[in-house]
Amino acid sequence: MTFGFDSVKIDNCGMFKDLERYQRVMNATGRYFNIENCHWGETVPTHDWCPFSFYRTSGDINNQWDRMFANLQTLYKFTTGQDPLSRPGCWAYADMLEVGNMASYEANRAHFGAWAVTSNPLILGMDVRNTTAMEWVWDIIANEEVIGVNQAWAGHPGRLVAHTRGSALRAEDLPQRLAEAGVDITAEKHLNSDRLLDETQTYAKPLPGGKAAAYVINNTLDERTVTINFALAGFDKGAWVSVRCAYGHKNLGFYQGEFTVEDLPGHDSRLFILTPAKAVPSASA
């Protein structure tokens, strides 16, 4: 506070375990402080108690795909249901972004999109002085449509609504994969480990004006086809919906009931803005 900062990260050690103490100290200044609860998922809010601005749900992230995907799965219990614990002023947070450090451009984009659609605070973990890395991912981290999805609030932070399983990801391989990615399942209190073998996942987040965001992610190394059921994103069954690609800033047309993403590459994703059609589109639309 003496040095003029207005955001603080409170770690899970020693004198920093008493979060209410720091809330009292900061409130006494009369200034607003952004407080990160970095207790690795050990101290989480209730609907009546949240003396921090956002809270870690996971262990420390790194630039491995399996670590990133595992951290994403720790959000489930905080974003599920109609009255989730992740909400304005008390956001669930699966750790900082490794965008710029991941193995591929597509993995960087998938990571950013996943954090955006689940209302994670978007905090860069890359070295912003590295101009080569910044140029590589600039269109990802500066994508105003994706950031807009993250910043919007229409009653829910975004949640997992569908997933698929197959034979590409085997349970017997999972312990070694997670160990190589630095994931200790026994230490992850909120990891929805059953979802780690999902080949694809679909997330949805309501947006103002009756719109919604829909995000699909491919957790395998091979192409997958994913169909987004608009009803799972909050639309009436059989509704006509305008689909816009937030990555490519392109309107894709009107679709009834569902939209299919063909041949989604491995470790890649898509993020769409869904808008209800005001009228049933004509055949030439």
Coordinates of C-alpha atoms in Angstrom, one line a residue:
M1 CA 0.0 0.0 0.0
T2 CA 2.9 2.3 0.8
F3 CA 4.2 1.9 -2.7
G4 CA 0.9 2.7 -4.4
F5 CA -0.1 -0.8 -5.5
D6 CA -3.8 -1.5 -5.8
S7 CA -3.6 -5.3 -6.3
V8 CA -2.0 -7.9 -4.0
K9 CA -1.5 -11.7 -4.2
I10 CA -1.7 -13.4 -0.8
D11 CA 0.1 -16.8 -0.8
N12 CA -0.7 -19.9 1.2
C13 CA 2.1 -19.7 3.8
G14 CA 2.9 -18.3 7.2
M15 CA 1.3 -15.0 8.1
F16 CA -0.6 -14.8 4.8
K17 CA -3.2 -17.5 5.7
D18 CA -5.5 -15.0 7.5
L19 CA -7.3 -13.5 4.5
E20 CA -9.8 -11.6 6.6
R21 CA -6.9 -9.7 8.3
Y22 CA -5.7 -8.4 5.0
Q23 CA -9.2 -7.5 3.9
R24 CA -9.6 -5.4 7.1
V25 CA -6.3 -3.7 6.7
M26 CA -7.0 -2.7 3.1
N27 CA -10.6 -1.7 3.7
A28 CA -9.3 0.7 6.4
T29 CA -7.4 2.7 3.8
G30 CA -10.6 3.7 2.1
R31 CA -9.1 2.5 -1.3
Y32 CA -10.2 -0.5 -3.3
F33 CA -7.7 -3.3 -3.5
N34 CA -7.8 -6.3 -5.8
I35 CA -7.0 -9.3 -3.6
E36 CA -5.9 -12.6 -5.1
N37 CA -6.4 -15.6 -2.7
C38 CA -3.5 -17.8 -3.8
H39 CA -4.2 -20.7 -1.4
W40 CA -4.0 -23.3 -4.1
G41 CA -7.7 -24.2 -3.6
E42 CA -7.3 -24.8 0.1
T43 CA -9.3 -21.6 1.1
V44 CA -12.4 -21.1 -1.0
P45 CA -15.5 -19.0 -0.6
T46 CA -19.1 -19.7 0.4
H47 CA -22.1 -17.7 -0.8
D48 CA -21.8 -15.7 2.4
W49 CA -18.0 -15.4 2.8
C50 CA -15.5 -14.1 0.3
P51 CA -12.8 -11.7 1.7
F52 CA -11.0 -11.6 -1.6
S53 CA -11.5 -10.7 -5.3
F54 CA -10.6 -14.0 -6.8
Y55 CA -9.3 -17.3 -5.6
R56 CA -7.2 -20.1 -6.8
T57 CA -8.9 -23.4 -7.5
S58 CA -5.8 -25.3 -8.5
G59 CA -2.1 -26.0 -8.0
D60 CA 0.5 -24.1 -10.0
I61 CA 0.1 -24.0 -13.7
N62 CA 2.9 -24.5 -16.3
N63 CA 3.2 -24.6 -20.0
Q64 CA 2.3 -28.3 -20.5
W65 CA -1.1 -29.0 -22.2
D66 CA -2.1 -31.6 -19.6
R67 CA -1.3 -29.2 -16.7
M68 CA -3.4 -26.5 -18.3
F69 CA -6.3 -28.9 -19.0
A70 CA -6.2 -30.2 -15.5
N71 CA -6.3 -26.7 -14.1
L72 CA -9.4 -26.0 -16.2
Q73 CA -11.1 -29.0 -14.6
T74 CA -10.7 -27.6 -11.1
L75 CA -13.3 -24.9 -12.0
Y76 CA -16.2 -27.3 -12.3
K77 CA -17.5 -27.2 -8.7
F78 CA -17.3 -23.4 -8.7
T79 CA -19.1 -22.8 -12.0
T80 CA -21.7 -25.5 -12.0
G81 CA -25.4 -25.0 -11.1
Q82 CA -27.6 -21.9 -11.3
D83 CA -26.0 -20.1 -8.4
P84 CA -22.3 -20.8 -8.7
L85 CA -19.6 -19.7 -6.3
S86 CA -17.7 -17.9 -9.1
R87 CA -19.4 -14.5 -9.5
P88 CA -18.6 -10.8 -9.7
G89 CA -16.3 -9.8 -6.9
C90 CA -15.4 -13.4 -6.1
W91 CA -14.1 -15.1 -9.2
A92 CA -12.8 -18.7 -9.4
Y93 CA -9.3 -18.7 -10.9
A94 CA -7.3 -21.6 -12.3
D95 CA -4.0 -19.7 -12.2
M96 CA -2.3 -17.3 -14.5
L97 CA -2.1 -17.7 -18.2
E98 CA 0.7 -19.6 -19.9
V99 CA -0.2 -18.0 -23.2
G100 CA 3.0 -17.3 -25.1
N101 CA 4.7 -20.3 -23.4
M102 CA 2.7 -23.2 -24.7
A103 CA 4.0 -25.6 -27.4
S104 CA 1.9 -24.2 -30.3
Y105 CA 0.0 -21.2 -31.4
E106 CA -3.2 -23.3 -31.3
A107 CA -2.5 -24.5 -27.7
N108 CA -1.9 -20.8 -26.7
R109 CA -5.3 -19.9 -28.2
A110 CA -7.1 -22.8 -26.7
H111 CA -5.8 -21.8 -23.3
F112 CA -6.8 -18.2 -23.7
G113 CA -10.3 -19.2 -25.0
A114 CA -10.9 -21.6 -22.1
W115 CA -10.0 -19.0 -19.5
A116 CA -12.1 -16.4 -21.3
V117 CA -15.3 -18.5 -21.4
T118 CA -15.1 -19.5 -17.8
S119 CA -14.6 -15.9 -16.5
N120 CA -11.1 -16.5 -15.2
P121 CA -9.1 -13.3 -14.5
L122 CA -6.8 -12.9 -17.5
I123 CA -3.4 -12.4 -16.0
L124 CA -0.4 -12.9 -18.3
G125 CA 2.3 -15.2 -17.1
M126 CA 4.7 -14.7 -20.0
D127 CA 7.7 -12.4 -20.2
V128 CA 6.1 -9.4 -21.9
R129 CA 9.6 -8.1 -22.7
N130 CA 10.1 -11.0 -25.1
T131 CA 9.0 -9.3 -28.3
T132 CA 9.2 -12.5 -30.4
A133 CA 6.7 -14.3 -28.0
M134 CA 4.5 -11.2 -27.9
E135 CA 4.3 -10.9 -31.6
W136 CA 3.5 -14.7 -31.8
V137 CA 0.4 -14.4 -29.6
W138 CA -0.5 -10.7 -29.9
D139 CA -3.7 -11.4 -31.9
I140 CA -4.7 -13.9 -29.2
I141 CA -4.3 -11.8 -26.1
A142 CA -5.5 -8.6 -27.9
N143 CA -8.6 -10.2 -29.4
E144 CA -11.4 -7.9 -28.2
E145 CA -14.2 -10.3 -29.0
V146 CA -12.6 -13.0 -26.8
I147 CA -11.8 -10.5 -24.0
G148 CA -15.4 -9.3 -24.3
V149 CA -16.7 -12.8 -23.6
N150 CA -14.5 -12.9 -20.5
Q151 CA -15.7 -9.5 -19.2
A152 CA -19.4 -9.9 -19.9
W153 CA -21.8 -10.8 -17.1
A154 CA -25.3 -12.1 -17.7
G155 CA -25.9 -14.2 -14.6
H156 CA -23.4 -17.0 -14.9
P157 CA -19.5 -17.3 -15.3
G158 CA -19.6 -20.0 -17.9
R159 CA -19.6 -23.8 -17.5
L160 CA -18.9 -27.2 -19.0
V161 CA -22.1 -28.3 -20.7
A162 CA -21.0 -31.3 -22.8
H163 CA -18.1 -33.7 -23.2
T164 CA -17.1 -36.8 -25.3
R165 CA -15.1 -39.9 -24.6
G166 CA -13.3 -42.2 -27.0
S167 CA -10.3 -44.6 -27.1
A168 CA -7.6 -42.0 -27.8
L169 CA -7.0 -41.2 -24.1
R170 CA -6.4 -44.3 -21.9
A171 CA -6.8 -44.4 -18.2
E172 CA -3.7 -46.5 -17.8
D173 CA -1.6 -43.7 -19.4
L174 CA -3.0 -40.9 -17.3
P175 CA -0.7 -41.2 -14.2
Q176 CA 2.4 -40.9 -16.3
R177 CA 1.0 -38.1 -18.4
L178 CA 0.0 -36.1 -15.4
A179 CA 3.3 -36.7 -13.6
E180 CA 5.2 -35.5 -16.7
A181 CA 3.0 -32.3 -16.6
G182 CA 3.6 -31.7 -12.9
V183 CA 0.1 -32.6 -11.7
D184 CA -0.3 -34.3 -8.3
I185 CA -3.9 -35.5 -8.2
T186 CA -3.7 -36.2 -4.5
A187 CA -2.8 -32.5 -3.9
E188 CA -5.6 -31.1 -6.1
K189 CA -8.6 -30.7 -3.8
H190 CA -11.0 -29.5 -6.6
L191 CA -9.8 -31.4 -9.6
N192 CA -12.7 -33.1 -11.4
S193 CA -10.4 -36.0 -12.4
D194 CA -13.1 -37.9 -14.2
R195 CA -13.0 -35.2 -16.9
L196 CA -9.3 -35.6 -17.7
L197 CA -10.0 -38.4 -20.2
D198 CA -12.5 -36.4 -22.1
E199 CA -11.6 -36.1 -25.8
T200 CA -13.6 -33.0 -26.4
Q201 CA -15.4 -30.5 -24.1
T202 CA -18.0 -27.9 -24.8
Y203 CA -18.5 -24.8 -22.6
A204 CA -21.2 -22.2 -22.7
K205 CA -21.5 -18.7 -21.1
P206 CA -24.6 -16.5 -21.3
L207 CA -24.0 -13.0 -22.6
P208 CA -26.1 -9.8 -22.4
G209 CA -28.9 -9.4 -24.9
G210 CA -29.9 -13.1 -25.0
K211 CA -26.6 -14.0 -26.6
A212 CA -24.2 -16.8 -25.5
A213 CA -20.6 -17.8 -26.0
A214 CA -19.9 -21.4 -26.9
Y215 CA -16.4 -22.9 -26.7
V216 CA -15.1 -26.3 -27.8
I217 CA -11.7 -27.8 -27.1
N218 CA -10.0 -30.9 -28.4
N219 CA -8.0 -32.7 -25.7
T220 CA -6.5 -35.2 -28.1
L221 CA -3.7 -35.0 -30.7
D222 CA -6.0 -36.0 -33.6
E223 CA -8.9 -34.3 -35.4
R224 CA -12.3 -34.4 -33.8
T225 CA -15.8 -33.3 -34.9
V226 CA -17.8 -31.5 -32.3
T227 CA -21.5 -30.6 -32.4
I228 CA -22.7 -27.7 -30.3
N229 CA -26.3 -28.1 -29.1
F230 CA -27.8 -24.6 -28.8
A231 CA -30.2 -25.8 -26.1
L232 CA -27.2 -26.4 -23.9
A233 CA -26.2 -22.8 -24.3
G234 CA -29.6 -21.6 -23.1
F235 CA -31.6 -21.4 -26.4
D236 CA -34.9 -23.0 -27.0
K237 CA -34.8 -26.4 -28.6
G238 CA -34.8 -26.0 -32.4
A239 CA -34.1 -22.3 -32.2
W240 CA -32.4 -20.5 -35.2
V241 CA -29.1 -18.9 -34.1
S242 CA -26.6 -16.7 -35.8
V243 CA -23.0 -18.1 -35.3
R244 CA -20.0 -15.9 -35.3
C245 CA -16.4 -17.1 -34.9
A246 CA -14.7 -14.9 -32.2
Y247 CA -11.2 -16.0 -33.3
G248 CA -11.6 -15.2 -37.0
H249 CA -14.1 -12.3 -36.5
K250 CA -16.4 -13.8 -39.1
N251 CA -20.1 -14.4 -39.3
L252 CA -20.7 -18.1 -40.3
G253 CA -24.5 -17.9 -40.9
F254 CA -27.7 -19.1 -39.3
Y255 CA -28.2 -22.6 -38.0
Q256 CA -31.1 -24.4 -36.4
G257 CA -30.7 -26.3 -33.2
E258 CA -27.0 -27.0 -33.5
F259 CA -23.7 -26.2 -35.1
T260 CA -21.0 -28.7 -36.0
V261 CA -17.3 -28.0 -35.9
E262 CA -15.7 -30.3 -38.5
D263 CA -12.2 -31.7 -38.1
L264 CA -11.1 -29.7 -35.2
P265 CA -7.3 -30.2 -35.0
G266 CA -5.7 -31.7 -31.9
H267 CA -5.0 -29.4 -29.0
D268 CA -7.0 -26.7 -30.6
S269 CA -10.3 -24.9 -30.0
R270 CA -13.0 -22.7 -31.3
L271 CA -15.0 -19.9 -29.6
F272 CA -18.3 -18.7 -31.1
I273 CA -20.7 -15.9 -30.3
L274 CA -24.3 -17.2 -30.6
T275 CA -27.1 -14.7 -31.3
P276 CA -30.8 -15.6 -31.5
A277 CA -32.3 -15.0 -34.9
K278 CA -35.1 -12.3 -34.8
A279 CA -36.9 -14.3 -37.5
V280 CA -36.6 -17.6 -39.2
P281 CA -33.9 -17.1 -41.9
S282 CA -35.0 -17.6 -45.5
A283 CA -33.4 -20.3 -47.6
S284 CA -31.1 -17.8 -49.3
A285 CA -29.8 -16.3 -45.9

